[in-house]
PDB file of C-alpha atoms and ligand atoms in Angstrom:
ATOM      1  CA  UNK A 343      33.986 -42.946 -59.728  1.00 74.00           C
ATOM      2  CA  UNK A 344      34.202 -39.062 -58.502  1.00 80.00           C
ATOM      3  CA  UNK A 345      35.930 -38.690 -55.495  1.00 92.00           C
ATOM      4  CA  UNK A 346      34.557 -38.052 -52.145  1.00 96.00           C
ATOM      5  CA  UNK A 347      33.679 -35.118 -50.324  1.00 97.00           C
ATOM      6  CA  UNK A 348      34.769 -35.858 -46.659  1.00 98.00           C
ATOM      7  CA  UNK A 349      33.273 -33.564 -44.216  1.00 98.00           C
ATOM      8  CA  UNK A 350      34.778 -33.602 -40.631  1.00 98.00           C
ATOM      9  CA  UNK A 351      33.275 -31.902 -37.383  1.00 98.00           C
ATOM     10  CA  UNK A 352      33.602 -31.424 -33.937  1.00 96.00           C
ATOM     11  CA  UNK A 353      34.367 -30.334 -30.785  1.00 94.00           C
ATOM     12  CA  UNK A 354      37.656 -28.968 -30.223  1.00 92.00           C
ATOM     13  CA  UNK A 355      40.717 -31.072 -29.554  1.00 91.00           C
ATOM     14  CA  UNK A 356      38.987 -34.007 -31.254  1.00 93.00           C
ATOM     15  CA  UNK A 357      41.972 -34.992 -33.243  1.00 93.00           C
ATOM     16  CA  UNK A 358      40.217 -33.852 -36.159  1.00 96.00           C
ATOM     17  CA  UNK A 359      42.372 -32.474 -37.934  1.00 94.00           C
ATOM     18  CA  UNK A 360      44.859 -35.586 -37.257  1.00 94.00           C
ATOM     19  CA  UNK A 361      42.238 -37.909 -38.872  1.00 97.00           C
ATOM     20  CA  UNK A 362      41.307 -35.463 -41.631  1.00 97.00           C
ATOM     21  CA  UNK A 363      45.259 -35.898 -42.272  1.00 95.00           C
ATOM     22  CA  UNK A 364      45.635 -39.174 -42.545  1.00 96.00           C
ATOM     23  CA  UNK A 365      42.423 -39.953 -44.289  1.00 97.00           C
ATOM     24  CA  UNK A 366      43.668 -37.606 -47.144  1.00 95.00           C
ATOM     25  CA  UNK A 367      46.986 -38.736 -47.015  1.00 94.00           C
ATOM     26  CA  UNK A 368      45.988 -42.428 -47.732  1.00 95.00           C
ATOM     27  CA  UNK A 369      43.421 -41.640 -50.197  1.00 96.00           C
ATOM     28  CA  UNK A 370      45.601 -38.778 -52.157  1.00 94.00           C
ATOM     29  CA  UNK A 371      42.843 -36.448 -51.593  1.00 95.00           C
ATOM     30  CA  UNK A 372      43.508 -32.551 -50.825  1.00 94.00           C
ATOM     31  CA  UNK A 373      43.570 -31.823 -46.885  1.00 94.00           C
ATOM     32  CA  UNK A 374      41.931 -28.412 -46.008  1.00 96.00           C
ATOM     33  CA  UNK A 375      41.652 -27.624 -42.725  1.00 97.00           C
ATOM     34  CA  UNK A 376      38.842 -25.039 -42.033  1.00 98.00           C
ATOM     35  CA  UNK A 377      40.296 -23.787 -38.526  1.00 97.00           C
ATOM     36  CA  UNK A 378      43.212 -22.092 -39.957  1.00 98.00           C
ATOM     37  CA  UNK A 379      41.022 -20.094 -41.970  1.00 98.00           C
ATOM     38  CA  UNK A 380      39.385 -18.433 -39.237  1.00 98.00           C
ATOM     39  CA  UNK A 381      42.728 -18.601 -37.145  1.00 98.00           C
ATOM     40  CA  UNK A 382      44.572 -16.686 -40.074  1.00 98.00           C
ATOM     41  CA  UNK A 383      41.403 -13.784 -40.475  1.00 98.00           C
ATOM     42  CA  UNK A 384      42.163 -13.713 -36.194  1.00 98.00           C
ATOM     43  CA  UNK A 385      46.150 -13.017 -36.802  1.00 98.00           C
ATOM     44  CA  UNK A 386      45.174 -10.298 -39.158  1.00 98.00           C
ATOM     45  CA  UNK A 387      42.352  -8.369 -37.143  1.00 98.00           C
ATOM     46  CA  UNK A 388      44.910  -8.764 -34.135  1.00 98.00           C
ATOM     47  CA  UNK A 389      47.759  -7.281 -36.164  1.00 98.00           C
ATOM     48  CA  UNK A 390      46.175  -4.900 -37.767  1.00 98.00           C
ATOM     49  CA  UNK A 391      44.600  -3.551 -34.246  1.00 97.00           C
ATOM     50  CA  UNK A 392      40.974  -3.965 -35.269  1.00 98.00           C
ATOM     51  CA  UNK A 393      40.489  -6.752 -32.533  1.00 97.00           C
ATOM     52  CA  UNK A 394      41.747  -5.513 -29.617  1.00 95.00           C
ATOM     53  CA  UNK A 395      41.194  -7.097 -26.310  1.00 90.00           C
ATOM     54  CA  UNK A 396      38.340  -9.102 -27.009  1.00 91.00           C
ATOM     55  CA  UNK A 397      36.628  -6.162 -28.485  1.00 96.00           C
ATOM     56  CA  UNK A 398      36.004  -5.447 -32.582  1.00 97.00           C
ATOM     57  CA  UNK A 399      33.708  -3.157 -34.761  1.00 97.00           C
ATOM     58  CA  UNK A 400      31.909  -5.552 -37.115  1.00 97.00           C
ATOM     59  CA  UNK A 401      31.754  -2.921 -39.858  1.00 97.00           C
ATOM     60  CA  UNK A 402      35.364  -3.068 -39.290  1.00 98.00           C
ATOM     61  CA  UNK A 403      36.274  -6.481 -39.754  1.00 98.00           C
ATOM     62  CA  UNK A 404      34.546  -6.590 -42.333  1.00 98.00           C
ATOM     63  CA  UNK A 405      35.904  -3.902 -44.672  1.00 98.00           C
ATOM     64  CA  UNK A 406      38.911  -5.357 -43.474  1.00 98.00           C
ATOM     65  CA  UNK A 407      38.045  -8.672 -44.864  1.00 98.00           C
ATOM     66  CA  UNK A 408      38.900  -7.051 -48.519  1.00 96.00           C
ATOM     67  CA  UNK A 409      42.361  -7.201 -47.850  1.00 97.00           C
ATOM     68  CA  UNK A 410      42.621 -10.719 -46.782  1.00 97.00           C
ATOM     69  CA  UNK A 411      44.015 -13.760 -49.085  1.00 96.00           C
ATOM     70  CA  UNK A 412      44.540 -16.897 -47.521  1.00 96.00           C
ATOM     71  CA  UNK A 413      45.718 -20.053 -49.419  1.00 94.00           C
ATOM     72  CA  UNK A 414      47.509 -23.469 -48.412  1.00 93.00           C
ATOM     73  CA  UNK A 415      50.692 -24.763 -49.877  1.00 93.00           C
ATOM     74  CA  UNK A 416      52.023 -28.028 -49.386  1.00 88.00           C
ATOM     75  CA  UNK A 417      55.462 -27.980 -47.936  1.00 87.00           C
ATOM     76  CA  UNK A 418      57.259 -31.181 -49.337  1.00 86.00           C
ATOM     77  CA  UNK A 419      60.269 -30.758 -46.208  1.00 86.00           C
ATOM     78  CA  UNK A 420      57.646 -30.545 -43.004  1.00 82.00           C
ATOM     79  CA  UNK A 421      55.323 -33.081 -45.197  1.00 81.00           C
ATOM     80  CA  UNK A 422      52.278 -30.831 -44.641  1.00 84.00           C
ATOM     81  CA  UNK A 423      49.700 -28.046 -46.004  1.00 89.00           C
ATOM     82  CA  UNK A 424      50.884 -24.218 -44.747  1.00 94.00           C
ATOM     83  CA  UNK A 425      48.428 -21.584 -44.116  1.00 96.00           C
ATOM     84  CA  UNK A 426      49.369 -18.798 -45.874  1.00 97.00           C
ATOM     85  CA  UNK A 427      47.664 -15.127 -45.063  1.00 98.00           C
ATOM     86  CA  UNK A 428      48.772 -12.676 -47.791  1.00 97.00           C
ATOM     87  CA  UNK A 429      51.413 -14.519 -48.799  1.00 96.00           C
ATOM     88  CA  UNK A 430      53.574 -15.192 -45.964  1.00 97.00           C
ATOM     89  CA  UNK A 431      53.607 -18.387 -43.966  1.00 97.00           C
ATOM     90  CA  UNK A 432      51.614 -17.505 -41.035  1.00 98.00           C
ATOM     91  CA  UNK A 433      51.079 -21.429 -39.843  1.00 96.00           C
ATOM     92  CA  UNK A 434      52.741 -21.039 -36.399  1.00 93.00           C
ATOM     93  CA  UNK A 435      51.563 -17.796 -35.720  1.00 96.00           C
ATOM     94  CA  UNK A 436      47.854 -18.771 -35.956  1.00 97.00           C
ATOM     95  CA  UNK A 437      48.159 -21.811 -33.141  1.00 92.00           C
ATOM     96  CA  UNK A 438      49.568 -19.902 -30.325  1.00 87.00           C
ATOM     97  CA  UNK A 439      46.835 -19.248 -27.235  1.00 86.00           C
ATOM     98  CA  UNK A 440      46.112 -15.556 -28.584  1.00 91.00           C
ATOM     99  CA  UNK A 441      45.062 -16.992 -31.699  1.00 95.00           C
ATOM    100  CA  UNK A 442      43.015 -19.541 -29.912  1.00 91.00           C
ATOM    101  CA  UNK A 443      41.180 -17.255 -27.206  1.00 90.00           C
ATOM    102  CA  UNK A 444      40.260 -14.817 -29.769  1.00 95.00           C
ATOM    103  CA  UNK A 445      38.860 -17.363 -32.661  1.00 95.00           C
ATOM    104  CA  UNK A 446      35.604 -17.520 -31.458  1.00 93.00           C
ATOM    105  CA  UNK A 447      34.381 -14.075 -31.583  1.00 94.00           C
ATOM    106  CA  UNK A 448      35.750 -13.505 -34.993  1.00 96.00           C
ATOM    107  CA  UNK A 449      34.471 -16.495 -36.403  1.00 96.00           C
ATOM    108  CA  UNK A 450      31.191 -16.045 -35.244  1.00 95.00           C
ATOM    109  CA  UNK A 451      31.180 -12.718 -37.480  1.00 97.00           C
ATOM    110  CA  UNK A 452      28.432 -13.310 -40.407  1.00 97.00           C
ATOM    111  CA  UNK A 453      30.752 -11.141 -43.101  1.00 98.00           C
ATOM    112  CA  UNK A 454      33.855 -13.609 -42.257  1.00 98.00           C
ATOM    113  CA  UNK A 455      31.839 -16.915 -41.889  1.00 98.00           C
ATOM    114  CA  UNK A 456      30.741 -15.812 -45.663  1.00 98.00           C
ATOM    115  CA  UNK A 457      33.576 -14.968 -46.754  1.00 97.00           C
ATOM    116  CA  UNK A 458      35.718 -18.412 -45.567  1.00 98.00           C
ATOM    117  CA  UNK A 459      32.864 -20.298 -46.311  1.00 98.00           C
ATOM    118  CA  UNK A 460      32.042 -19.660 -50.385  1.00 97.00           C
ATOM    119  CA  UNK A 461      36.476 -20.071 -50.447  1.00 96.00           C
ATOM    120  CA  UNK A 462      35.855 -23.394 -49.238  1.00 97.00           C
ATOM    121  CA  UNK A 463      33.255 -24.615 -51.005  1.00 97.00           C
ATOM    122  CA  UNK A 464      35.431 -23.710 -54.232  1.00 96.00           C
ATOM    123  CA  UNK A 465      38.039 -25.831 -52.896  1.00 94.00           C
ATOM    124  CA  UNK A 466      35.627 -28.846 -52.659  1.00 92.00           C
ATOM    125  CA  UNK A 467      34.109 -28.128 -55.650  1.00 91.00           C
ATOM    126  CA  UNK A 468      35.281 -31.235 -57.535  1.00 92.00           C
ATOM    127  CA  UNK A 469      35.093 -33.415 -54.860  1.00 93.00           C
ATOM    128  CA  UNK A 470      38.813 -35.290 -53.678  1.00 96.00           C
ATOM    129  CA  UNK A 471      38.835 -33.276 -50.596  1.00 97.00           C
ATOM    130  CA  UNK A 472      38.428 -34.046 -46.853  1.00 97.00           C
ATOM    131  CA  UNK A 473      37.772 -30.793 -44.621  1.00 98.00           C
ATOM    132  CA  UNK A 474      37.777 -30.789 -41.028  1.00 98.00           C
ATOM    133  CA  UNK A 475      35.816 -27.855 -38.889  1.00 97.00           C
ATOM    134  CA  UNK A 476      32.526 -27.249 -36.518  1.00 97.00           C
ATOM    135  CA  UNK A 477      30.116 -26.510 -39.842  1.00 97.00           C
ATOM    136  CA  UNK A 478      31.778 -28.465 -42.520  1.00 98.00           C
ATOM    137  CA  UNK A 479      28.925 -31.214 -42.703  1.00 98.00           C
ATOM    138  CA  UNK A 480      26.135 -28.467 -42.057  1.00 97.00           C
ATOM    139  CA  UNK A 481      27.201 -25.584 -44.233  1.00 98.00           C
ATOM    140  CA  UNK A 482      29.918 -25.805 -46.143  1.00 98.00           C
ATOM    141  CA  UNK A 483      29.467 -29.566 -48.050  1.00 98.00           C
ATOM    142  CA  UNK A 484      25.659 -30.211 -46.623  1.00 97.00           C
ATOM    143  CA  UNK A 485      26.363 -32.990 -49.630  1.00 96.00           C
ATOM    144  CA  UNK A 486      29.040 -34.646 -48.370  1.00 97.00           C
ATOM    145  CA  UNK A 487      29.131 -38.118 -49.478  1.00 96.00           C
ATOM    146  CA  UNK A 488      30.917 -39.152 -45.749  1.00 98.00           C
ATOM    147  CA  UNK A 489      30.330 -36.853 -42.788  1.00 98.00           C
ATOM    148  CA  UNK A 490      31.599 -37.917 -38.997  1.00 98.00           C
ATOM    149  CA  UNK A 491      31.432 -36.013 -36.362  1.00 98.00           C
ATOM    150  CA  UNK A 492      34.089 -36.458 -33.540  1.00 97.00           C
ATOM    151  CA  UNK A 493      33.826 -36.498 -29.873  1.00 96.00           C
ATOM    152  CA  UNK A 494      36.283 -37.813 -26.901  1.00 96.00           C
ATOM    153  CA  UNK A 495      35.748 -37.045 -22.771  1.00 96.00           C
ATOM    154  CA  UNK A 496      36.423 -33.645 -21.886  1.00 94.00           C
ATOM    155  CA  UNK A 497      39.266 -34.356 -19.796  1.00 95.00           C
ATOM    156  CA  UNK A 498      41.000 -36.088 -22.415  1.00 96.00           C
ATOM    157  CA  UNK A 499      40.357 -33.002 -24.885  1.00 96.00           C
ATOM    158  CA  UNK A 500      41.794 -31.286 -22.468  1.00 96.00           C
ATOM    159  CA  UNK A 501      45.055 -33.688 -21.444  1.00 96.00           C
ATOM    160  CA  UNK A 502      45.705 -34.014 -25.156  1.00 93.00           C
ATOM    161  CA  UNK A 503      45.575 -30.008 -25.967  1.00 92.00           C
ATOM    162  CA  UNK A 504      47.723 -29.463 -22.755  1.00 94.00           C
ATOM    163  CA  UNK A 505      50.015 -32.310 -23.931  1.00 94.00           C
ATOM    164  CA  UNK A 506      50.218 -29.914 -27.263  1.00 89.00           C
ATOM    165  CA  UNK A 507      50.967 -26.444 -25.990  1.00 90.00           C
ATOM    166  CA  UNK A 508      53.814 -27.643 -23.355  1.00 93.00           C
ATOM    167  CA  UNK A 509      55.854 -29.145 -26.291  1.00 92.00           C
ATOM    168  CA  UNK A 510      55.396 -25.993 -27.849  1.00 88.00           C
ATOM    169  CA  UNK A 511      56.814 -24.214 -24.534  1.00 90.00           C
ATOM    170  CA  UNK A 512      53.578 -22.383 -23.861  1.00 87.00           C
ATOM    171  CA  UNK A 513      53.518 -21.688 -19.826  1.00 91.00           C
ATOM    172  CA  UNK A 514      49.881 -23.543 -19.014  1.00 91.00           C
ATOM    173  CA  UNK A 515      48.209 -25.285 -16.298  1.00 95.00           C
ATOM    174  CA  UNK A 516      46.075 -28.365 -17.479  1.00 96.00           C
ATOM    175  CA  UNK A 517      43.271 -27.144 -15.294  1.00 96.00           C
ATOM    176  CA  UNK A 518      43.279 -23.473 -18.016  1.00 94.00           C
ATOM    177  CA  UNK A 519      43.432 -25.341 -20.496  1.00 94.00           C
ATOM    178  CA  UNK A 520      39.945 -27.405 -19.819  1.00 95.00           C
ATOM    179  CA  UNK A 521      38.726 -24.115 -18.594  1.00 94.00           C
ATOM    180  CA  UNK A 522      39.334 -22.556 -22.072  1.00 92.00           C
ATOM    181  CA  UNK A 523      38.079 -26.056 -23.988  1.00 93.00           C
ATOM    182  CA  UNK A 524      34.800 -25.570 -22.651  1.00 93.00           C
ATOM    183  CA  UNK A 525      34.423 -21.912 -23.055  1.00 92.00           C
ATOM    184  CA  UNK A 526      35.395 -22.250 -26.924  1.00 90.00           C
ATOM    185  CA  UNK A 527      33.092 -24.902 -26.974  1.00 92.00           C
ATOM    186  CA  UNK A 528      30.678 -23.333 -24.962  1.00 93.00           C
ATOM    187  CA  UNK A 529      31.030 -19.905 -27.480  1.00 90.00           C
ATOM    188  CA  UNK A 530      31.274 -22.676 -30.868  1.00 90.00           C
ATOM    189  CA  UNK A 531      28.251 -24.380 -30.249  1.00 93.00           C
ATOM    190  CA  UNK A 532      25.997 -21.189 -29.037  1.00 95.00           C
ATOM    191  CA  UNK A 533      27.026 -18.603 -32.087  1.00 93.00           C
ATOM    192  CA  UNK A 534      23.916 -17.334 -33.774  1.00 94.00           C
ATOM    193  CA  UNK A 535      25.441 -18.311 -37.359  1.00 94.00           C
ATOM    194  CA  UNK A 536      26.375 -21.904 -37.825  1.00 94.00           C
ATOM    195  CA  UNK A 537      26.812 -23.073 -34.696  1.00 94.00           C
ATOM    196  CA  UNK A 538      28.767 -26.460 -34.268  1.00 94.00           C
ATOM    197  CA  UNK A 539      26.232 -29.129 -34.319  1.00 95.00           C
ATOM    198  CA  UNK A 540      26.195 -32.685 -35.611  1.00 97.00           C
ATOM    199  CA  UNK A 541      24.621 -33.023 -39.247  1.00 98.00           C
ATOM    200  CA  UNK A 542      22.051 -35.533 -39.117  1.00 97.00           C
ATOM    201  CA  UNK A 543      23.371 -37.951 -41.307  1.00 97.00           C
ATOM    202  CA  UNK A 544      26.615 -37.504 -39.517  1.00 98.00           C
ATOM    203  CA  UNK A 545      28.411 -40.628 -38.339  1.00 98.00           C
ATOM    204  CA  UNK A 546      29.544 -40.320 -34.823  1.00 97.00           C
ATOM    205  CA  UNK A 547      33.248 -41.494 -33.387  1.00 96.00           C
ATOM    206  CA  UNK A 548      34.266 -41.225 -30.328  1.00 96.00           C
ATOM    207  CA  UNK A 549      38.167 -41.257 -30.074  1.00 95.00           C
ATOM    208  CA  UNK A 550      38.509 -41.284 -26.155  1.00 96.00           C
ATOM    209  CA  UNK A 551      39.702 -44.899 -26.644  1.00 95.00           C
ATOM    210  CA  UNK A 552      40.702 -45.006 -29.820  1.00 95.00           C
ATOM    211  CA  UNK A 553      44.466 -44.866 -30.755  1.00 94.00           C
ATOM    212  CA  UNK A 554      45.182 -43.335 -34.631  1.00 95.00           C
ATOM    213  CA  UNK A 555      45.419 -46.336 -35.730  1.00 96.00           C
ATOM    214  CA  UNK A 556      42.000 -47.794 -34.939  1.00 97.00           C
ATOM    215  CA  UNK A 557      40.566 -44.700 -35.036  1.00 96.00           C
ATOM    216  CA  UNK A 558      41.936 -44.224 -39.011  1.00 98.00           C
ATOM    217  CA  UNK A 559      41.057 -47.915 -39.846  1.00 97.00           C
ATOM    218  CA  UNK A 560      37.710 -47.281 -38.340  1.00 97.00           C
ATOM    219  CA  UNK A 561      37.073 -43.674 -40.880  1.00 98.00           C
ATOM    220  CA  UNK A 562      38.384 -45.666 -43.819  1.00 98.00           C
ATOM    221  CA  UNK A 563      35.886 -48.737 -43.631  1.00 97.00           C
ATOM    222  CA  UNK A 564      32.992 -46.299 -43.504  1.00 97.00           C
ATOM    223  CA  UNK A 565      34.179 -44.314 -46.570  1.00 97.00           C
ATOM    224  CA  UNK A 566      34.926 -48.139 -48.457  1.00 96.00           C
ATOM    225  CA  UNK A 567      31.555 -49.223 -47.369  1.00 95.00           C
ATOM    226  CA  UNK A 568      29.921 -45.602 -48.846  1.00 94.00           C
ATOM    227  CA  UNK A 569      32.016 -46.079 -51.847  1.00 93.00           C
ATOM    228  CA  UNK A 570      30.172 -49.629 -52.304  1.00 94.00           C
ATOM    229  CA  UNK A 571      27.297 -48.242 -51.492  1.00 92.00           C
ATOM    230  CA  UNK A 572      26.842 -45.408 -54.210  1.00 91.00           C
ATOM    231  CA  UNK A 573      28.094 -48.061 -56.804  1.00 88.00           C
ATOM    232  CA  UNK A 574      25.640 -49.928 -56.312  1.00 86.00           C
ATOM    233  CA  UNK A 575      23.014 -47.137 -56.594  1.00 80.00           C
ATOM    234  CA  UNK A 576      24.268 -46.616 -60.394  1.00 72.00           C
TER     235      UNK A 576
HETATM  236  O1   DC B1427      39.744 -26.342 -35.539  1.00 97.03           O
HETATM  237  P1   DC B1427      40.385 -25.142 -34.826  1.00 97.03           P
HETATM  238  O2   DC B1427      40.500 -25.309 -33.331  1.00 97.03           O
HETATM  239  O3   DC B1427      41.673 -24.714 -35.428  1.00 97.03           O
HETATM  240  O4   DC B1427      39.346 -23.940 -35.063  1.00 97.03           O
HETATM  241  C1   DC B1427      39.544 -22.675 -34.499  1.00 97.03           C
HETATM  242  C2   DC B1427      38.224 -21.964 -34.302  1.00 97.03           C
HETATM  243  O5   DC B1427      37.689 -21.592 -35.566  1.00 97.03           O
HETATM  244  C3   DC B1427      37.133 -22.727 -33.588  1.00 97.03           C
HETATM  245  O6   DC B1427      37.128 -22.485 -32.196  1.00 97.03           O
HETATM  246  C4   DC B1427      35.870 -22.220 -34.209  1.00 97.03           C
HETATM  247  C5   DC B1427      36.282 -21.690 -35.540  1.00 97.03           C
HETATM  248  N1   DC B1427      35.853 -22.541 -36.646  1.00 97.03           N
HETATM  249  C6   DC B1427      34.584 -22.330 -37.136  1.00 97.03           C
HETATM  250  O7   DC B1427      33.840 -21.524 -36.586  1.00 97.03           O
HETATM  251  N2   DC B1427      34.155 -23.037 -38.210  1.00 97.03           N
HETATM  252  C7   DC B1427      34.947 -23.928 -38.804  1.00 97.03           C
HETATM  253  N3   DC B1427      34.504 -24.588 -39.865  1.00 97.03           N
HETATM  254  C8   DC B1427      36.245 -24.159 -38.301  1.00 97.03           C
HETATM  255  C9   DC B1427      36.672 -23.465 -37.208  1.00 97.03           C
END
């Protein structure tokens, strides 16, 4: 049977991209996670002083967009898929808060949602691939065999992301970090190109009470139940 295209979406600090993880991890399917794309064009824009305090030229961007590659490599000692941006390992740079208060308005830029978006649709083009992002089930693999959509309470978004940055030794109070949640969401959900939204045929979990476990177990018996379902279509 060909393998599946998993599509993940949602809002941000879903655990997305911990599920997309695991899911790949137990099926031996490729993990790409769509985020860092858009993180690493950020990092570059930002370096390269074409983004500069909020503001950008859109022409700008993207010419600059020429002289962007980005590709993951699996790192067997950290037991994970690196971003790389023009070959070097830009992975931690691209989850600090700069990277994170600036995503939005670059990846609401038409010439950079093109560009990320025909990259990933080569990387899913023979299926064996689960992607997590806002327009994965919409856009990028509207023919995704499995599509869910995640969702947990806003102040549990929020504890978890907080929970995230302190071990990192990021100086944050819990009530900023809801505050910048919602305006990413806010920004994610009301861009004119793709905006995050759930794909009709989407199935919906909400991990506010989940632990991984369940909330794995739960991913897996929808794909083995799709899986039995297509079969039986042949
Ligand atoms: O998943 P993440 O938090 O790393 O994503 C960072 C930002 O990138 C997010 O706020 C919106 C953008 N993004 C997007 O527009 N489309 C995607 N498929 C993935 C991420």
């Amino acid at each position: 049977m060909r393998r599946l295209t998993i599509a993940i979406d949602g809002y941000s600090s879903c655990g997305k991209s911990t599920l997309a993880k695991e899911i790949a991890q137990k099926l031996n399917y490729v993990y790409a996670d769509s985020g860092a794309m858009y993180r690493a064009v950020t990092l570059h824009m930002l370096n390269k002083g074409i983004l500069k305090d909020g503001a950008f030229i859109t022409k700008q961007v993207a010419q600059e967009l020429n002289a962007i590659h980005i590709r993951f490599k699996f790192d067997s000692a950290s037991n994970r898929s690196e971003t790389y941006l023009n070959d070097e390992n830009v992975e931690k740079d691209i989850r600090n808060s700069k990277i994170t208060k600036h995503v939005s308005v670059i990846s609401a830029v038409r010439e950079v949602r093109e560009k990320l978006v025909e990259i990933q649709q080569k990387m899913g083009i023979e299926g064996g691939v689960v992607m997590d992002g806002r327009d994965i089930g919409t856009v990028v693999f509207p023919n995704a065999e499995i599509k869910l959509f995640m969702t947990a309470t806003n102040q549990i978004r929020a504890e978890r992301r907080y929970k995230e940055l302190i071990e990192k030794g990021e100086s944050i109070s819990l009530e900023q970090v809801a505050n910048d949640l919602k305006k990413r969401d806010h920004y994610d959900m009301n861009r004119e190109i793709s905006p995050l939204r759930k794909a009709e045929d989407a199935i919906e979990i909400d991990n506010s009470d989940l632990d991984r476990e369940s909330q794995l177990a739960m991913a897996i018996a929808i794909i083995e139940k799709k899986k039995v379902d297509l079969q039986e279509k042949v």
